[in-house]
Amino acid sequence: MPVINSGVDADTLNLADTHEVFNQSLALENYNLFSSDLALQQALKANGGVDEAALSAYGERCGRADVIQWGFEANDNKPQLDTHDRFGHRVDLVRFHPAYHQLMNMALSAGIHSGPWRKGAKHAHVQRAALSYMQSQTDAGHGCPLTMTFASVPTLKLTPSLADTWLPKILENDYQSDNIPYFEKRAVTIGMGMTEKQGGSDVQANTTSATPLSGRGSGALYVLNGHKWFLSAPMCDAFLMLAKTERGLSCFLVPRWREDGQKNGLYLQRLKNKMGNVSNASSEVELRQAHGWMVGDEGRGVPAIIEMVALTRFDCMVGSSAGQRQAVVQAVHHARNRQAFGARLIDQPLMKNVLADLQLEVEGSLALTMRMARALDNADDPAEQLLMRLGTAVGKFWICKRTPGHAYEAMECLGGNGVIENCIMPRLYREAPINAIWEGSGNIQALDVLRAIAKTPAVLEQWFAELASSAGFFPDLDRAVEALQDAFKKLRDPACQARQLVEQLALTMQASLLVRYAPSAVAEAFIRSRLAGRQAIYGCLPDGLDLGVILERVLPEQY
C-alpha cells in the first residue's frame, strides 16, 4: 500500500501529547519527619532531654520513599487467613504482605517496644513517644502489635516466674515472624484479648472459663474455654486474656504454641473486615482447652490487665496525634505547590485560616501527649502519677475524638486528589475513628475520669495545680479554668455531663501547655479559637492572629 504524505509532522500525529502537566504537587517523600516538625522538636525540649541525633536519623528513615511505599503496600494487600494447610491440618495462620514485616522489623529493631524498660533509661517514654509518632505516620496498623508488646511489660512483671521467661524475648530489639514456638525464638510479640460478643467494654460479662491444670494461682497453668470477639495481631506469640475462675475474672498469658511444642487451642474463626487499620489483622478466636498461665492474683484480672490498657490508651494518643500531623503536612505541602485564582493556595486568606487551624489541633494534641510521656518517665513522683491517672483518659478521649474531623478537613484541602486511593489521605481518613473506639470508646473514657475523681479527689486537685502554672498570661484561659472549677462544684448529673467536663479538662490543659512551651502566637490562636469562642468547623479562626507563624511550624519551605 502506498504511503500517503499528509504534510503533518510526527510530533503532531502523537496524540498522547494532548497537554502539559503542571500546577500539580509532587508526592511528599524523602523528607525528615523530625527536622521538618518544629512542634515536635519544641514539645520534646519542654518534656525532657532526648537524643535528637537519633530521632533525626529515624525521622529521615521514616520519610524515605521506600518506607512510605511500605505503608501503601501493607494496606493495599490485606492480611489473609489460612485456617488449614493444603493437606487439611489446622494451622490458624495469618499471612501478611512483606511490607508489613519490613515495617515491623524497622520498628522493633529501633526499640519502640522496649526503650522505656531498659535499665537506667532517662526520658525514655518521651523518646519512645517521638519514635512511635514518626513511625505511625508511615502506617498505623502495625502499631497495634508494637503497642501491645510494649504495654505488656508491667502486667507480666506481676508474676516473676513468667517475667523471667518472657521479658528477655519481649525486650529483644529484633523481629521474628516465624511461625514457631516461643521457646525457639529470641524475640517475641504480645497481643491482648479482652472483649467478648455479649459484653464488649463490659468485661465483667465475659463467659470464657479457666480451669486449673497444674497448680493454682499466679504463675499456674490453666486451660481456657470460650471466645474473644476482637483479637488483634493474631500472629503474636502470646496474648494476655481475661477468663473466669471460681474466684472471679483473672488474667492469663496464652501462647500460640503449648509448652510441649504442640499448637495451642486457639482457633481463628475469621478476620474482621475493618474500614480502617487494614494492614493489621484483627480476628475472632475460639479457645478450646487452650493452655494459659495466670498473671497476677486470681480474681484480679482487670487490675492486672489495666496495667497494660493504661499504656495502650496512651499510645492511642500518640497514634492519633501522628495521624493529625501527617494529614496537615500533606495539606500544607499540596497548598504550597498548587495555584488557584492567581496565587498559591497557601497564600489565599481562607485556605491559610483552615491550614493554620488544622495545625493548632496538632499543636494541642502533641503538647498533651508529650506531657503525659513526661509523667510516665516520672512515675515514682506522686504528683506525676496523679496527673497521669486523669491524663490518659482525658487525652485519649479528646485527641482521638478530634481526629476524624481533622482528617476530613485536611483531605478537602487537596480537593479531588485527596480522595484518590493512591493518595495517603483516604487511608488517614479511614484510620481516624479507630483509636477513638479501641481501648475503650469515648463514653468509657469520660466515665473513667469521673470514677478516678470520685475515688481519688487529689487527681483533680493536681490537674488544676498544673493549670495554675500558666495563670495570668491569657485572661480567656484564666476564665475558662475558673468556669471549669465552678462546674465541678455545681455538678447535678455528673455522668450526663461527663463529656463536656472532659472536653474542658483537655482544652484547658492543652492551652496551658502551649502558653508555657509554644510561641505566643500559637497559644493565643489556640485560646481564642477554642476557649474564648466555640467554633463548629475548622477554618474559623478570629481576626488578628499571626497565621504565618503557625504555618511556618508545619513544614519548612525547602520541602
JSON list of C-alpha atoms in Angstrom, two decimals, residues 7 26 63 91 109 133 149 188 198 253 259 343 382 389 393 457 525 532 542:
[
{"chain": "A", "resi": 7, "resn": "GLY", "atom": "CA", "xyz": [2.12, 17.03, 5.36]},
{"chain": "A", "resi": 26, "resn": "LEU", "atom": "CA", "xyz": [4.54, 16.06, 43.77]},
{"chain": "A", "resi": 63, "resn": "GLY", "atom": "CA", "xyz": [10.37, 9.91, 55.37]},
{"chain": "A", "resi": 91, "resn": "VAL", "atom": "CA", "xyz": [-2.79, -24.09, 61.17]},
{"chain": "A", "resi": 109, "resn": "SER", "atom": "CA", "xyz": [14.83, -3.02, 65.73]},
{"chain": "A", "resi": 133, "resn": "TYR", "atom": "CA", "xyz": [4.82, 9.30, 66.47]},
{"chain": "A", "resi": 149, "resn": "THR", "atom": "CA", "xyz": [4.12, -5.75, 73.17]},
{"chain": "A", "resi": 188, "resn": "VAL", "atom": "CA", "xyz": [8.52, -12.32, 70.53]},
{"chain": "A", "resi": 198, "resn": "GLN", "atom": "CA", "xyz": [-22.01, -10.29, 74.69]},
{"chain": "A", "resi": 253, "resn": "LEU", "atom": "CA", "xyz": [-0.87, -15.36, 79.31]},
{"chain": "A", "resi": 259, "resn": "GLU", "atom": "CA", "xyz": [4.86, -25.82, 76.24]},
{"chain": "A", "resi": 343, "resn": "ALA", "atom": "CA", "xyz": [-1.91, 32.78, 43.82]},
{"chain": "A", "resi": 382, "resn": "PRO", "atom": "CA", "xyz": [3.18, 11.03, 93.30]},
{"chain": "A", "resi": 389, "resn": "ARG", "atom": "CA", "xyz": [-4.29, 8.95, 86.12]},
{"chain": "A", "resi": 393, "resn": "ALA", "atom": "CA", "xyz": [-8.31, 9.08, 79.78]},
{"chain": "A", "resi": 457, "resn": "PRO", "atom": "CA", "xyz": [-10.12, 13.62, 94.53]},
{"chain": "A", "resi": 525, "resn": "ALA", "atom": "CA", "xyz": [-4.69, 31.42, 68.47]},
{"chain": "A", "resi": 532, "resn": "ALA", "atom": "CA", "xyz": [-12.85, 32.28, 74.04]},
{"chain": "A", "resi": 542, "resn": "PRO", "atom": "CA", "xyz": [-10.73, 35.03, 64.51]}
]
